[in-house]
Amino acid sequence: MDEAWIRETFLQLVQIDSPSLREGKVAAYVREVLQSLGFSVIEDDAGKTLGGECGNLIATLPGDAGRRRVLLLAHMDTVRPGEGVKPRVSADGVVRSDGTTVLGADDKAGITAILAAVKALVERKLPHGQVQVVFTVAEEIGLAGAKHLHPSLIASDAGLCLDAEGPLGTLVVAGPSQVKWTAEVKGRAAHAGVAPEKGISAIRVAAQAVAKMPHGRIDEETTVNIGSFVGDGPTNIVCDHVRLIGEARSRDERKLAQVMADIAAAFQQAAEACGAAASLQHERMYDGFRFAADHPVRQLAETALRQAGFPVQATATGGGSDANILTSLGVPTINVGIGYEDIHTTSEHIRIQDIVGAARVALAFCTLAYGSETEIVPASFL
């Protein structure tokens, strides 16, 4: 791998501002690189739909027919504060910001590794099937860009997402489904000083429901959280309306259904006991996944990790990623750790060597998918 090119590309990318829905300049940069390597690049209408500068990029490199078609996945946006990044490289090759912003290794390290991998694939004329590269927008605001990918633009058999925490070798083999829910409680208004007994406090009813409902970590694969509890009003009126917004996640669909039923029951019972009314609406945000040891995409990723020199550490996560969305679109996509640490903070950092390693994994994933029984990529090429 060309470490100097990787270093230069990563440092350039992190200095291009790309908060969610403002990824246009990064998109232009990576489009130019991909097109120079022979990829055809399509930009979808996700940006227009979401009100952003650009859409998702779907790049396709033709390959030998009859071979497994692979997809490499990363996202272009970063969290705030992520504008005006000033990267600093230590003597031992660790990259950080100057401490006033995030670094943006999440996920510009993934982008860099993918670009380096396909660059090596093309320039070394290594055998491969079709390769698709998907760079999404708005991942950091609820996987919004990936959710707008149209299935007709994706034609791959197996995907590798380079967007997970953990050292190289980390392989995320299971992730949760997520449901966002909104509860509303309607009580009865009354003068708080003259006739409070005529009122029904929606705040009190909701508080009783919250006290009874499942919350926090339910078990190793199930969580529930409340992010918003709003019952705004003057102090001299018994509050008659409250809205709560929360989420539930689980890697087990039965457990997810059960906690949602328990939440609904808690609100209903609290409302009935006080003469109030309660409702619960919910929306599925994304589907979970679980790749068994014999699943082809897991086997391919594990082999790629080992060939690149990294022991496999299979793990499950409680978070979501674009891999959830691509998998639900019919392309089994597995997420790998790429070595970044302290993401979403101004202490975020990554080693250049870890980006090089991630590129080696992505390259091995592409070449192994070709189907040869022997190593296609000599160790010296990785």
Coordinates of C-alpha atoms in Angstrom, one line a residue:
M1 CA 0.0 0.0 0.0
D2 CA 1.2 3.5 -0.8
E3 CA 1.4 4.9 2.7
A4 CA 2.5 8.4 1.6
W5 CA -0.6 8.6 -0.7
I6 CA -2.8 7.4 2.1
R7 CA -1.4 10.0 4.5
E8 CA -1.7 12.9 2.1
T9 CA -5.2 11.9 1.0
F10 CA -6.5 11.5 4.6
L11 CA -5.0 14.9 5.7
Q12 CA -6.6 16.6 2.7
L13 CA -10.0 15.0 3.3
V14 CA -10.2 15.9 7.0
Q15 CA -9.5 19.6 6.1
I16 CA -12.6 19.7 3.8
D17 CA -15.6 20.7 5.8
S18 CA -18.4 18.2 5.5
P19 CA -21.0 18.5 8.3
S20 CA -24.2 16.5 7.6
L21 CA -26.0 17.8 4.5
R22 CA -22.9 19.9 3.5
E23 CA -20.8 17.1 2.0
G24 CA -20.6 18.7 -1.5
K25 CA -16.8 19.4 -1.5
V26 CA -15.9 16.0 -0.2
A27 CA -18.2 14.4 -2.8
A28 CA -16.4 16.4 -5.6
Y29 CA -13.0 15.2 -4.3
V30 CA -13.8 11.5 -4.1
R31 CA -15.7 11.6 -7.4
E32 CA -12.6 12.9 -9.2
V33 CA -10.4 10.1 -7.7
L34 CA -12.9 7.4 -8.5
Q35 CA -13.5 8.6 -12.1
S36 CA -9.7 8.7 -12.7
L37 CA -9.6 5.0 -11.8
G38 CA -12.2 4.1 -14.3
F39 CA -15.3 4.1 -12.1
S40 CA -18.6 5.4 -13.4
V41 CA -20.1 7.6 -10.7
I42 CA -23.8 8.3 -10.1
E43 CA -25.1 10.8 -7.6
D44 CA -28.6 10.1 -6.4
D45 CA -31.3 12.5 -5.3
A46 CA -30.9 12.0 -1.6
G47 CA -29.4 15.5 -1.3
K48 CA -32.4 17.1 -3.0
T49 CA -34.8 15.1 -0.8
L50 CA -33.0 15.9 2.4
G51 CA -32.2 19.5 1.6
G52 CA -28.4 18.9 1.4
E53 CA -25.7 20.0 -1.0
C54 CA -25.3 16.6 -2.7
G55 CA -26.6 13.1 -2.8
N56 CA -25.1 9.7 -2.2
L57 CA -22.3 8.6 -4.6
I58 CA -22.6 5.2 -6.2
A59 CA -19.5 4.3 -8.1
T60 CA -19.2 1.1 -10.2
L61 CA -16.0 -0.5 -11.6
P62 CA -16.8 -3.3 -14.1
G63 CA -15.1 -6.7 -13.5
D64 CA -15.1 -10.2 -14.8
A65 CA -18.5 -11.7 -15.2
G66 CA -19.6 -14.6 -13.1
R67 CA -17.6 -13.4 -10.1
R68 CA -18.9 -12.2 -6.8
R69 CA -19.8 -8.5 -6.9
V70 CA -18.6 -6.5 -3.9
L71 CA -19.5 -3.2 -2.4
L72 CA -17.3 -0.9 -0.2
L73 CA -19.1 1.5 2.0
A74 CA -18.3 4.7 4.1
H75 CA -20.0 8.0 4.8
M76 CA -18.9 11.5 3.9
D77 CA -20.4 13.6 6.7
T78 CA -18.9 14.4 10.1
V79 CA -20.3 15.5 13.4
R80 CA -19.8 19.0 14.8
P81 CA -17.6 20.7 15.8
G82 CA -16.0 19.5 12.6
E83 CA -15.3 22.6 10.5
G84 CA -11.9 24.2 10.1
V85 CA -10.1 21.0 11.1
K86 CA -6.3 21.4 11.7
P87 CA -4.8 18.0 11.7
R88 CA -1.6 17.3 13.7
V89 CA 0.6 14.2 13.1
S90 CA 2.8 13.1 15.9
A91 CA 6.2 11.5 15.5
D92 CA 4.6 8.0 15.9
G93 CA 2.1 8.6 13.2
V94 CA -1.0 9.4 15.3
V95 CA -3.3 12.0 13.8
R96 CA -5.4 14.4 15.9
S97 CA -7.0 17.7 15.5
D98 CA -5.7 20.8 17.3
G99 CA -8.2 20.1 20.0
T100 CA -10.9 22.6 18.9
T101 CA -12.7 20.2 16.5
V102 CA -13.2 16.6 15.9
L103 CA -10.7 15.0 13.6
G104 CA -13.2 13.5 11.2
A105 CA -11.6 10.0 11.0
D106 CA -15.2 8.9 11.4
D107 CA -15.5 8.3 8.5
K108 CA -12.8 9.9 6.4
A109 CA -10.4 7.2 7.4
G110 CA -12.9 4.7 5.9
I111 CA -13.1 6.8 2.7
T112 CA -9.3 7.0 2.5
A113 CA -8.9 3.3 3.0
I114 CA -11.5 2.5 0.3
L115 CA -9.9 4.9 -2.2
A116 CA -6.5 3.4 -1.5
A117 CA -7.8 -0.1 -1.9
V118 CA -9.4 0.5 -5.3
K119 CA -6.4 2.5 -6.5
A120 CA -4.2 -0.5 -5.8
L121 CA -6.7 -2.9 -7.4
V122 CA -6.8 -0.9 -10.6
E123 CA -3.1 0.1 -10.8
R124 CA -1.8 -3.4 -10.1
K125 CA -4.3 -4.9 -12.5
L126 CA -5.5 -7.4 -9.9
P127 CA -8.3 -9.8 -11.0
H128 CA -11.7 -8.8 -9.6
G129 CA -15.4 -9.0 -10.2
Q130 CA -17.6 -5.9 -10.3
V131 CA -16.7 -3.4 -7.5
Q132 CA -19.1 -0.8 -6.2
V133 CA -18.2 2.0 -3.9
V134 CA -20.9 3.8 -2.0
F135 CA -20.2 7.0 -0.1
T136 CA -23.3 8.2 1.7
V137 CA -24.4 11.5 3.1
A138 CA -26.1 12.4 6.4
E139 CA -25.1 9.2 8.2
E140 CA -24.6 11.1 11.4
I141 CA -28.2 12.2 11.5
G142 CA -30.0 8.9 11.6
L143 CA -28.5 7.1 8.6
A144 CA -30.6 9.4 6.5
G145 CA -28.6 9.2 3.3
A146 CA -28.4 5.5 3.2
K147 CA -32.2 5.3 3.8
H148 CA -32.7 7.1 0.5
L149 CA -30.5 4.8 -1.6
H150 CA -32.6 3.3 -4.4
P151 CA -32.2 -0.5 -4.7
S152 CA -32.0 -0.2 -8.5
L153 CA -28.6 1.5 -8.1
I154 CA -27.1 -1.2 -6.0
A155 CA -26.0 -4.4 -7.7
S156 CA -23.7 -6.3 -5.4
D157 CA -23.5 -9.6 -3.6
A158 CA -21.5 -8.7 -0.5
G159 CA -20.6 -5.5 1.2
L160 CA -17.8 -4.3 3.6
C161 CA -18.5 -1.2 5.6
L162 CA -15.4 0.6 7.0
D163 CA -17.1 2.5 9.9
A164 CA -16.7 0.8 13.2
E165 CA -14.7 1.5 16.3
G166 CA -12.2 -1.0 17.6
P167 CA -8.8 -2.2 16.5
L168 CA -8.2 -3.7 13.1
G169 CA -9.6 -7.2 13.2
T170 CA -12.9 -6.1 14.9
L171 CA -15.8 -7.6 13.0
V172 CA -19.3 -6.5 13.8
V173 CA -21.4 -9.6 13.2
A174 CA -24.7 -8.5 14.8
G175 CA -26.5 -5.2 15.2
P176 CA -29.9 -4.1 16.6
S177 CA -33.1 -3.0 15.1
Q178 CA -34.2 0.4 16.3
V179 CA -37.7 1.8 16.9
K180 CA -38.4 5.5 17.6
W181 CA -41.5 6.1 19.7
T182 CA -43.6 9.1 20.7
A183 CA -45.9 9.0 23.7
E184 CA -48.6 11.7 24.3
V185 CA -50.6 12.1 27.5
K186 CA -53.6 14.3 27.6
G187 CA -55.0 15.3 31.0
R188 CA -57.3 18.2 32.0
A189 CA -56.3 21.8 32.6
A190 CA -57.4 23.6 35.7
H191 CA -56.3 26.6 37.8
A192 CA -53.4 25.4 39.8
G193 CA -54.2 27.7 42.7
V194 CA -58.0 27.9 42.8
A195 CA -59.1 24.4 41.8
P196 CA -56.2 22.0 41.2
E197 CA -58.4 19.0 42.1
K198 CA -60.4 19.6 39.0
G199 CA -57.3 19.1 36.8
I200 CA -55.5 16.0 35.7
S201 CA -51.7 16.6 35.5
A202 CA -50.4 15.1 32.3
I203 CA -46.9 15.5 33.8
R204 CA -47.7 13.3 36.8
V205 CA -49.4 10.7 34.6
A206 CA -46.4 10.5 32.3
A207 CA -44.0 10.4 35.3
Q208 CA -45.9 7.4 36.7
A209 CA -45.7 5.7 33.3
V210 CA -42.0 6.3 33.0
A211 CA -41.5 4.9 36.5
K212 CA -43.2 1.6 35.4
M213 CA -41.9 1.2 31.9
P214 CA -38.6 -0.6 31.0
H215 CA -35.7 1.9 30.7
G216 CA -32.0 1.8 30.2
R217 CA -30.2 -1.5 29.6
I218 CA -32.8 -4.3 29.7
D219 CA -30.3 -7.1 28.9
E220 CA -27.1 -7.5 26.8
E221 CA -28.9 -6.9 23.5
T222 CA -31.8 -4.7 24.4
T223 CA -32.0 -1.0 25.5
V224 CA -34.6 1.7 26.0
N225 CA -34.1 5.4 26.3
I226 CA -36.1 8.6 26.6
G227 CA -34.6 11.6 24.9
S228 CA -37.3 14.2 25.3
F229 CA -40.0 14.9 27.9
V230 CA -41.9 18.1 27.2
G231 CA -44.8 19.5 29.1
D232 CA -44.4 23.2 28.7
G233 CA -46.9 25.6 30.3
P234 CA -47.4 28.3 33.0
T235 CA -47.1 27.4 36.7
N236 CA -50.7 28.5 37.4
I237 CA -52.3 25.9 35.2
V238 CA -52.4 22.2 35.7
C239 CA -50.5 20.8 32.7
D240 CA -52.9 19.0 30.3
H241 CA -50.5 17.7 27.6
V242 CA -47.1 16.0 27.6
R243 CA -45.1 14.5 24.8
L244 CA -42.2 12.1 25.3
I245 CA -39.9 10.9 22.5
G246 CA -37.7 7.8 23.0
E247 CA -36.2 4.8 21.3
A248 CA -35.9 1.0 21.8
R249 CA -33.3 -1.2 20.4
S250 CA -32.6 -4.9 20.4
R251 CA -30.8 -7.6 18.4
D252 CA -33.7 -9.9 19.2
E253 CA -37.0 -9.0 17.4
R254 CA -39.1 -10.8 20.1
K255 CA -37.5 -8.7 22.8
L256 CA -38.0 -5.5 20.9
A257 CA -41.7 -6.3 20.4
Q258 CA -42.0 -7.1 24.1
V259 CA -40.4 -3.8 25.4
M260 CA -42.6 -1.8 23.0
A261 CA -45.6 -3.6 24.4
D262 CA -44.5 -2.9 27.9
I263 CA -44.0 0.8 27.2
A264 CA -47.5 1.0 25.7
A265 CA -49.0 -0.8 28.7
A266 CA -47.2 1.5 31.2
F267 CA -48.7 4.6 29.6
Q268 CA -52.1 3.1 29.1
Q269 CA -52.3 1.9 32.7
A270 CA -51.1 5.2 34.2
A271 CA -53.6 7.1 32.1
E272 CA -56.5 4.9 33.0
A273 CA -55.7 5.1 36.7
C274 CA -55.9 8.9 36.6
G275 CA -58.7 9.5 34.1
A276 CA -56.3 10.7 31.4
A277 CA -55.7 9.5 27.9
A278 CA -52.5 8.2 26.4
S279 CA -51.3 7.2 22.9
L280 CA -48.1 5.7 21.6
Q281 CA -46.9 6.0 18.0
H282 CA -43.7 4.3 16.8
E283 CA -41.6 4.2 13.7
R284 CA -39.0 1.6 12.7
M285 CA -35.7 3.4 12.0
Y286 CA -33.7 0.4 10.7
D287 CA -33.5 -3.4 10.8
G288 CA -31.0 -5.4 12.7
F289 CA -28.7 -8.1 11.3
R290 CA -26.9 -11.2 12.6
F291 CA -24.3 -13.0 10.5
A292 CA -23.8 -16.6 11.6
A293 CA -20.3 -18.1 11.4
D294 CA -21.1 -19.8 8.1
H295 CA -22.6 -16.7 6.4
P296 CA -20.7 -16.0 3.1
V297 CA -20.1 -12.3 3.9
R298 CA -18.8 -13.1 7.3
Q299 CA -16.5 -15.8 6.0
L300 CA -15.2 -13.5 3.3
A301 CA -14.5 -10.6 5.7
E302 CA -12.8 -13.0 8.2
T303 CA -10.6 -14.4 5.5
A304 CA -9.8 -10.8 4.3
L305 CA -8.8 -9.8 7.8
R306 CA -6.6 -12.8 8.3
Q307 CA -4.9 -12.4 4.9
A308 CA -4.2 -8.7 5.8
G309 CA -2.6 -9.9 9.0
F310 CA -5.2 -9.2 11.7
P311 CA -6.7 -11.7 14.1
V312 CA -10.5 -11.7 13.9
Q313 CA -12.4 -10.4 16.9
A314 CA -16.1 -11.0 16.3
T315 CA -18.4 -8.7 18.2
A316 CA -22.0 -7.5 18.5
T317 CA -23.0 -3.8 18.7
G318 CA -25.8 -1.8 20.1
G319 CA -25.4 0.9 17.5
G320 CA -26.6 1.3 14.0
S321 CA -24.6 2.0 10.8
D322 CA -25.1 2.2 7.1
A323 CA -24.4 -1.5 7.1
N324 CA -27.9 -2.0 8.6
I325 CA -29.5 -0.2 5.6
L326 CA -27.5 -2.0 2.9
T327 CA -28.2 -5.3 4.4
S328 CA -31.9 -4.5 4.5
L329 CA -31.7 -3.6 0.8
G330 CA -30.5 -7.1 0.0
V331 CA -26.7 -6.7 0.1
P332 CA -25.3 -8.4 3.2
T333 CA -22.9 -5.9 4.5
I334 CA -20.6 -6.3 7.5
N335 CA -18.9 -3.6 9.4
V336 CA -15.2 -3.7 10.4
G337 CA -13.2 -1.7 13.0
I338 CA -10.7 0.6 11.4
G339 CA -8.8 1.8 14.5
Y340 CA -10.2 5.3 15.1
E341 CA -10.7 6.2 18.8
D342 CA -12.7 8.8 20.8
I343 CA -14.9 9.6 17.9
H344 CA -17.5 12.4 18.2
T345 CA -15.1 14.2 20.6
T346 CA -12.3 16.7 20.1
S347 CA -9.9 14.0 21.3
E348 CA -10.6 11.8 18.3
H349 CA -7.5 10.2 16.8
I350 CA -6.2 7.5 14.5
R351 CA -2.9 6.0 13.4
I352 CA -1.9 6.4 9.8
Q353 CA -0.8 2.7 10.0
D354 CA -4.4 1.7 10.9
I355 CA -5.7 3.4 7.7
V356 CA -3.1 1.5 5.8
G357 CA -4.3 -1.7 7.4
A358 CA -7.9 -0.9 6.7
A359 CA -7.0 -0.4 3.0
R360 CA -5.3 -3.8 3.0
V361 CA -8.4 -5.4 4.4
A362 CA -10.6 -3.7 1.8
L363 CA -8.3 -4.8 -1.0
A364 CA -8.2 -8.4 0.2
F365 CA -12.0 -8.4 0.4
C366 CA -12.3 -7.4 -3.2
T367 CA -9.7 -9.9 -4.5
L368 CA -10.8 -12.8 -2.4
A369 CA -14.4 -12.4 -3.7
Y370 CA -13.0 -13.2 -7.1
G371 CA -13.2 -16.8 -6.0
S372 CA -9.7 -18.2 -6.2
E373 CA -8.7 -20.9 -3.8
T374 CA -5.3 -19.4 -3.3
E375 CA -4.1 -16.0 -2.2
I376 CA -4.6 -13.6 -5.1
V377 CA -2.8 -10.7 -3.5
P378 CA 0.7 -11.4 -2.3
A379 CA 1.5 -10.2 1.2
S380 CA 3.9 -7.6 -0.3
F381 CA 1.0 -6.1 -2.3
L382 CA -1.0 -5.6 0.9

